[in-house]
Amino acid sequence: MTEATEARISEIVKSHDVVLFMKGTPLFPQCGFSSRAIAILEHLGVDYDSVDVLQDQEVRQGIKAFSDWPTIPQLYVKGEFVGGSDIMMEMFEAGELQQLMDEQGVAKAG
């Protein structure tokens, strides 16, 4: 990953309370895992941003190195990597994802 790509990803992660790096967009997810991740965020009712990695190959590959996580989607909350859709689902079902959002003071979707 180039320094410019790393800086760009870092800026995205730091400038949004909740950001999901995904395949596609929230309205048109391009894989089942991204679709599930969006469904979880929508159910939580939190304000979030998304990045379509299919639109930028540098980000698509760079985010995997940035987080040291091999798959997409990837969720970041307040600059911290949370995990992919399986981890999101486990945390959601246990009530931990809602708790994390509350503890971090994540805004509700408006």
Short mmCIF file of N, CA and C in Angstrom, two decimals:
data_model
loop_
_atom_site.label_atom_id
_atom_site.label_comp_id
_atom_site.label_asym_id
_atom_site.label_seq_id
_atom_site.Cartn_x
_atom_site.Cartn_y
_atom_site.Cartn_z
N MET A 1 0.85 -1.18 0.00
CA MET A 1 0.00 0.00 0.00
C MET A 1 0.89 1.24 0.00
N THR A 2 0.52 2.21 -0.81
CA THR A 2 1.31 3.44 -0.88
C THR A 2 1.02 4.31 0.35
N GLU A 3 1.94 5.21 0.63
CA GLU A 3 1.73 6.14 1.74
C GLU A 3 0.49 7.00 1.51
N ALA A 4 0.26 7.37 0.26
CA ALA A 4 -0.91 8.20 -0.06
C ALA A 4 -2.21 7.44 0.22
N THR A 5 -2.25 6.17 -0.14
CA THR A 5 -3.45 5.37 0.13
C THR A 5 -3.65 5.18 1.62
N GLU A 6 -2.56 4.91 2.33
CA GLU A 6 -2.67 4.75 3.79
C GLU A 6 -3.16 6.04 4.44
N ALA A 7 -2.65 7.18 3.98
CA ALA A 7 -3.07 8.47 4.52
C ALA A 7 -4.55 8.71 4.23
N ARG A 8 -4.98 8.35 3.01
CA ARG A 8 -6.38 8.53 2.63
C ARG A 8 -7.31 7.67 3.49
N ILE A 9 -6.95 6.41 3.69
CA ILE A 9 -7.76 5.52 4.52
C ILE A 9 -7.79 6.02 5.95
N SER A 10 -6.64 6.42 6.46
CA SER A 10 -6.55 6.93 7.82
C SER A 10 -7.45 8.15 8.01
N GLU A 11 -7.46 9.04 7.03
CA GLU A 11 -8.30 10.24 7.10
C GLU A 11 -9.79 9.86 7.10
N ILE A 12 -10.17 8.91 6.28
CA ILE A 12 -11.58 8.46 6.24
C ILE A 12 -11.98 7.89 7.60
N VAL A 13 -11.13 7.03 8.15
CA VAL A 13 -11.42 6.38 9.43
C VAL A 13 -11.54 7.41 10.55
N LYS A 14 -10.64 8.39 10.55
CA LYS A 14 -10.62 9.38 11.63
C LYS A 14 -11.73 10.43 11.50
N SER A 15 -12.21 10.67 10.29
CA SER A 15 -13.16 11.77 10.09
C SER A 15 -14.62 11.36 10.21
N HIS A 16 -14.89 10.08 10.46
CA HIS A 16 -16.26 9.60 10.61
C HIS A 16 -16.37 8.78 11.89
N ASP A 17 -17.42 9.00 12.67
CA ASP A 17 -17.61 8.21 13.88
C ASP A 17 -17.77 6.74 13.56
N VAL A 18 -18.57 6.45 12.53
CA VAL A 18 -18.79 5.06 12.10
C VAL A 18 -18.62 5.02 10.59
N VAL A 19 -17.73 4.16 10.13
CA VAL A 19 -17.53 4.00 8.68
C VAL A 19 -17.42 2.52 8.35
N LEU A 20 -18.13 2.15 7.29
CA LEU A 20 -18.10 0.77 6.81
C LEU A 20 -17.47 0.75 5.43
N PHE A 21 -16.35 0.03 5.32
CA PHE A 21 -15.74 -0.22 4.02
C PHE A 21 -16.46 -1.45 3.48
N MET A 22 -17.12 -1.32 2.34
CA MET A 22 -18.00 -2.37 1.85
C MET A 22 -17.92 -2.52 0.35
N LYS A 23 -18.52 -3.58 -0.15
CA LYS A 23 -18.65 -3.77 -1.60
C LYS A 23 -20.03 -3.26 -1.99
N GLY A 24 -20.04 -2.18 -2.76
CA GLY A 24 -21.30 -1.56 -3.16
C GLY A 24 -21.64 -0.38 -2.27
N THR A 25 -22.91 -0.02 -2.27
CA THR A 25 -23.40 1.10 -1.48
C THR A 25 -24.50 0.61 -0.55
N PRO A 26 -24.86 1.40 0.47
CA PRO A 26 -25.94 0.97 1.36
C PRO A 26 -27.24 0.64 0.62
N LEU A 27 -27.54 1.36 -0.45
CA LEU A 27 -28.76 1.07 -1.21
C LEU A 27 -28.60 -0.14 -2.13
N PHE A 28 -27.38 -0.37 -2.59
CA PHE A 28 -27.11 -1.49 -3.50
C PHE A 28 -25.85 -2.25 -3.08
N PRO A 29 -25.91 -2.98 -1.97
CA PRO A 29 -24.74 -3.77 -1.57
C PRO A 29 -24.44 -4.82 -2.64
N GLN A 30 -23.16 -5.08 -2.87
CA GLN A 30 -22.77 -5.99 -3.94
C GLN A 30 -22.30 -7.35 -3.43
N CYS A 31 -22.52 -7.62 -2.15
CA CYS A 31 -22.26 -8.96 -1.62
C CYS A 31 -23.11 -9.17 -0.38
N GLY A 32 -23.36 -10.42 -0.06
CA GLY A 32 -24.21 -10.74 1.08
C GLY A 32 -23.66 -10.25 2.41
N PHE A 33 -22.35 -10.28 2.57
CA PHE A 33 -21.75 -9.84 3.82
C PHE A 33 -21.91 -8.34 4.01
N SER A 34 -21.73 -7.58 2.92
CA SER A 34 -21.93 -6.13 2.99
C SER A 34 -23.40 -5.82 3.27
N SER A 35 -24.28 -6.59 2.65
CA SER A 35 -25.72 -6.40 2.87
C SER A 35 -26.07 -6.64 4.34
N ARG A 36 -25.51 -7.68 4.92
CA ARG A 36 -25.78 -7.98 6.33
C ARG A 36 -25.23 -6.88 7.24
N ALA A 37 -24.03 -6.39 6.93
CA ALA A 37 -23.44 -5.32 7.74
C ALA A 37 -24.31 -4.07 7.71
N ILE A 38 -24.81 -3.71 6.54
CA ILE A 38 -25.70 -2.54 6.41
C ILE A 38 -26.98 -2.78 7.20
N ALA A 39 -27.55 -3.97 7.11
CA ALA A 39 -28.78 -4.28 7.85
C ALA A 39 -28.57 -4.11 9.35
N ILE A 40 -27.43 -4.51 9.85
CA ILE A 40 -27.13 -4.36 11.28
C ILE A 40 -27.04 -2.88 11.65
N LEU A 41 -26.30 -2.10 10.86
CA LEU A 41 -26.16 -0.66 11.15
C LEU A 41 -27.52 0.04 11.08
N GLU A 42 -28.32 -0.33 10.08
CA GLU A 42 -29.65 0.27 9.95
C GLU A 42 -30.52 -0.09 11.15
N HIS A 43 -30.44 -1.33 11.60
CA HIS A 43 -31.23 -1.77 12.76
C HIS A 43 -30.81 -1.00 14.02
N LEU A 44 -29.51 -0.75 14.15
CA LEU A 44 -29.02 0.01 15.31
C LEU A 44 -29.44 1.47 15.25
N GLY A 45 -29.75 1.95 14.05
CA GLY A 45 -30.20 3.33 13.88
C GLY A 45 -29.12 4.37 14.10
N VAL A 46 -27.87 4.00 13.83
CA VAL A 46 -26.77 4.94 14.03
C VAL A 46 -26.43 5.66 12.72
N ASP A 47 -25.86 6.83 12.87
CA ASP A 47 -25.38 7.60 11.74
C ASP A 47 -24.06 6.98 11.30
N TYR A 48 -23.94 6.63 10.03
CA TYR A 48 -22.71 6.01 9.55
C TYR A 48 -22.41 6.48 8.13
N ASP A 49 -21.16 6.30 7.74
CA ASP A 49 -20.72 6.55 6.38
C ASP A 49 -20.22 5.24 5.81
N SER A 50 -20.18 5.17 4.48
CA SER A 50 -19.67 3.96 3.84
C SER A 50 -18.72 4.33 2.72
N VAL A 51 -17.83 3.40 2.42
CA VAL A 51 -16.89 3.54 1.32
C VAL A 51 -17.04 2.31 0.43
N ASP A 52 -17.34 2.55 -0.83
CA ASP A 52 -17.48 1.46 -1.80
C ASP A 52 -16.10 1.10 -2.33
N VAL A 53 -15.56 -0.02 -1.84
CA VAL A 53 -14.20 -0.41 -2.25
C VAL A 53 -14.14 -0.86 -3.71
N LEU A 54 -15.29 -1.18 -4.30
CA LEU A 54 -15.29 -1.59 -5.71
C LEU A 54 -14.98 -0.42 -6.64
N GLN A 55 -15.11 0.81 -6.12
CA GLN A 55 -14.83 2.00 -6.92
C GLN A 55 -13.36 2.40 -6.89
N ASP A 56 -12.57 1.78 -6.02
CA ASP A 56 -11.18 2.19 -5.85
C ASP A 56 -10.34 0.99 -5.43
N GLN A 57 -9.59 0.44 -6.39
CA GLN A 57 -8.79 -0.76 -6.13
C GLN A 57 -7.70 -0.53 -5.08
N GLU A 58 -7.15 0.70 -5.03
CA GLU A 58 -6.13 0.99 -4.03
C GLU A 58 -6.71 0.89 -2.63
N VAL A 59 -7.90 1.44 -2.43
CA VAL A 59 -8.55 1.35 -1.13
C VAL A 59 -8.97 -0.10 -0.86
N ARG A 60 -9.45 -0.79 -1.88
CA ARG A 60 -9.89 -2.18 -1.71
C ARG A 60 -8.77 -3.05 -1.17
N GLN A 61 -7.58 -2.90 -1.71
CA GLN A 61 -6.44 -3.67 -1.23
C GLN A 61 -5.83 -3.04 0.02
N GLY A 62 -5.79 -1.72 0.03
CA GLY A 62 -5.15 -1.01 1.14
C GLY A 62 -5.84 -1.21 2.47
N ILE A 63 -7.18 -1.28 2.47
CA ILE A 63 -7.90 -1.42 3.74
C ILE A 63 -7.57 -2.75 4.41
N LYS A 64 -7.28 -3.76 3.60
CA LYS A 64 -6.93 -5.07 4.16
C LYS A 64 -5.59 -5.00 4.90
N ALA A 65 -4.65 -4.27 4.35
CA ALA A 65 -3.35 -4.09 5.01
C ALA A 65 -3.48 -3.14 6.20
N PHE A 66 -4.30 -2.10 6.04
CA PHE A 66 -4.48 -1.09 7.08
C PHE A 66 -4.99 -1.73 8.37
N SER A 67 -5.96 -2.63 8.24
CA SER A 67 -6.57 -3.25 9.41
C SER A 67 -5.93 -4.60 9.77
N ASP A 68 -5.11 -5.12 8.86
CA ASP A 68 -4.56 -6.46 8.98
C ASP A 68 -5.71 -7.47 9.08
N TRP A 69 -6.72 -7.25 8.24
CA TRP A 69 -7.92 -8.11 8.19
C TRP A 69 -8.16 -8.42 6.72
N PRO A 70 -8.32 -9.71 6.34
CA PRO A 70 -8.30 -10.08 4.93
C PRO A 70 -9.60 -9.87 4.15
N THR A 71 -10.70 -9.60 4.83
CA THR A 71 -11.98 -9.56 4.13
C THR A 71 -12.69 -8.22 4.25
N ILE A 72 -13.65 -8.02 3.37
CA ILE A 72 -14.49 -6.83 3.34
C ILE A 72 -15.92 -7.33 3.43
N PRO A 73 -16.79 -6.73 4.19
CA PRO A 73 -16.75 -5.39 4.78
C PRO A 73 -15.89 -5.31 6.05
N GLN A 74 -15.56 -4.06 6.39
CA GLN A 74 -14.83 -3.76 7.61
C GLN A 74 -15.47 -2.55 8.28
N LEU A 75 -15.74 -2.69 9.57
CA LEU A 75 -16.38 -1.62 10.34
C LEU A 75 -15.38 -0.95 11.27
N TYR A 76 -15.40 0.38 11.24
CA TYR A 76 -14.61 1.19 12.17
C TYR A 76 -15.55 2.07 12.97
N VAL A 77 -15.30 2.14 14.28
CA VAL A 77 -16.08 3.01 15.16
C VAL A 77 -15.09 3.89 15.91
N LYS A 78 -15.26 5.21 15.74
CA LYS A 78 -14.39 6.20 16.40
C LYS A 78 -12.91 5.89 16.17
N GLY A 79 -12.59 5.53 14.92
CA GLY A 79 -11.20 5.30 14.53
C GLY A 79 -10.66 3.93 14.86
N GLU A 80 -11.44 3.09 15.52
CA GLU A 80 -10.99 1.75 15.91
C GLU A 80 -11.63 0.69 15.03
N PHE A 81 -10.82 -0.26 14.59
CA PHE A 81 -11.33 -1.37 13.80
C PHE A 81 -12.15 -2.30 14.69
N VAL A 82 -13.38 -2.60 14.28
CA VAL A 82 -14.26 -3.49 15.04
C VAL A 82 -14.21 -4.89 14.47
N GLY A 83 -14.38 -5.02 13.15
CA GLY A 83 -14.33 -6.34 12.52
C GLY A 83 -15.16 -6.38 11.26
N GLY A 84 -15.35 -7.60 10.76
CA GLY A 84 -16.13 -7.82 9.55
C GLY A 84 -17.57 -8.18 9.90
N SER A 85 -18.30 -8.69 8.93
CA SER A 85 -19.73 -8.91 9.15
C SER A 85 -20.00 -10.02 10.17
N ASP A 86 -19.17 -11.05 10.23
CA ASP A 86 -19.39 -12.12 11.21
C ASP A 86 -19.23 -11.59 12.64
N ILE A 87 -18.18 -10.81 12.85
CA ILE A 87 -17.96 -10.21 14.18
C ILE A 87 -19.08 -9.22 14.49
N MET A 88 -19.48 -8.43 13.50
CA MET A 88 -20.59 -7.50 13.71
C MET A 88 -21.85 -8.26 14.13
N MET A 89 -22.14 -9.38 13.46
CA MET A 89 -23.33 -10.16 13.78
C MET A 89 -23.25 -10.73 15.20
N GLU A 90 -22.10 -11.29 15.56
CA GLU A 90 -21.93 -11.83 16.91
C GLU A 90 -22.11 -10.75 17.96
N MET A 91 -21.50 -9.59 17.74
CA MET A 91 -21.61 -8.49 18.69
C MET A 91 -23.04 -7.96 18.75
N PHE A 92 -23.68 -7.88 17.59
CA PHE A 92 -25.07 -7.41 17.52
C PHE A 92 -25.98 -8.33 18.32
N GLU A 93 -25.86 -9.64 18.09
CA GLU A 93 -26.72 -10.60 18.76
C GLU A 93 -26.50 -10.62 20.27
N ALA A 94 -25.29 -10.32 20.71
CA ALA A 94 -24.98 -10.29 22.14
C ALA A 94 -25.29 -8.94 22.78
N GLY A 95 -25.71 -7.96 21.96
CA GLY A 95 -25.98 -6.62 22.48
C GLY A 95 -24.73 -5.77 22.63
N GLU A 96 -23.59 -6.31 22.24
CA GLU A 96 -22.32 -5.61 22.43
C GLU A 96 -22.11 -4.48 21.43
N LEU A 97 -22.65 -4.62 20.23
CA LEU A 97 -22.45 -3.58 19.22
C LEU A 97 -23.25 -2.33 19.60
N GLN A 98 -24.48 -2.51 20.07
CA GLN A 98 -25.28 -1.38 20.54
C GLN A 98 -24.58 -0.72 21.73
N GLN A 99 -24.06 -1.53 22.63
CA GLN A 99 -23.35 -1.01 23.80
C GLN A 99 -22.13 -0.20 23.37
N LEU A 100 -21.37 -0.72 22.40
CA LEU A 100 -20.19 -0.01 21.89
C LEU A 100 -20.60 1.34 21.31
N MET A 101 -21.66 1.35 20.51
CA MET A 101 -22.13 2.60 19.90
C MET A 101 -22.54 3.60 20.98
N ASP A 102 -23.24 3.12 22.00
CA ASP A 102 -23.68 3.99 23.10
C ASP A 102 -22.48 4.53 23.87
N GLU A 103 -21.55 3.65 24.22
CA GLU A 103 -20.37 4.05 24.99
C GLU A 103 -19.52 5.06 24.22
N GLN A 104 -19.47 4.92 22.90
CA GLN A 104 -18.66 5.81 22.09
C GLN A 104 -19.40 7.10 21.72
N GLY A 105 -20.65 7.20 22.12
CA GLY A 105 -21.42 8.41 21.86
C GLY A 105 -21.74 8.61 20.38
N VAL A 106 -21.97 7.52 19.67
CA VAL A 106 -22.28 7.59 18.25
C VAL A 106 -23.68 8.17 18.08
N ALA A 107 -23.78 9.14 17.17
CA ALA A 107 -25.05 9.81 16.92
C ALA A 107 -26.05 8.88 16.26
N LYS A 108 -27.31 9.09 16.57
CA LYS A 108 -28.37 8.34 15.91
C LYS A 108 -28.59 8.94 14.50
N ALA A 109 -29.04 8.08 13.60
CA ALA A 109 -29.33 8.55 12.24
C ALA A 109 -30.47 9.56 12.29
N GLY A 110 -30.33 10.61 11.49
CA GLY A 110 -31.34 11.67 11.54
C GLY A 110 -32.17 11.80 10.39
#
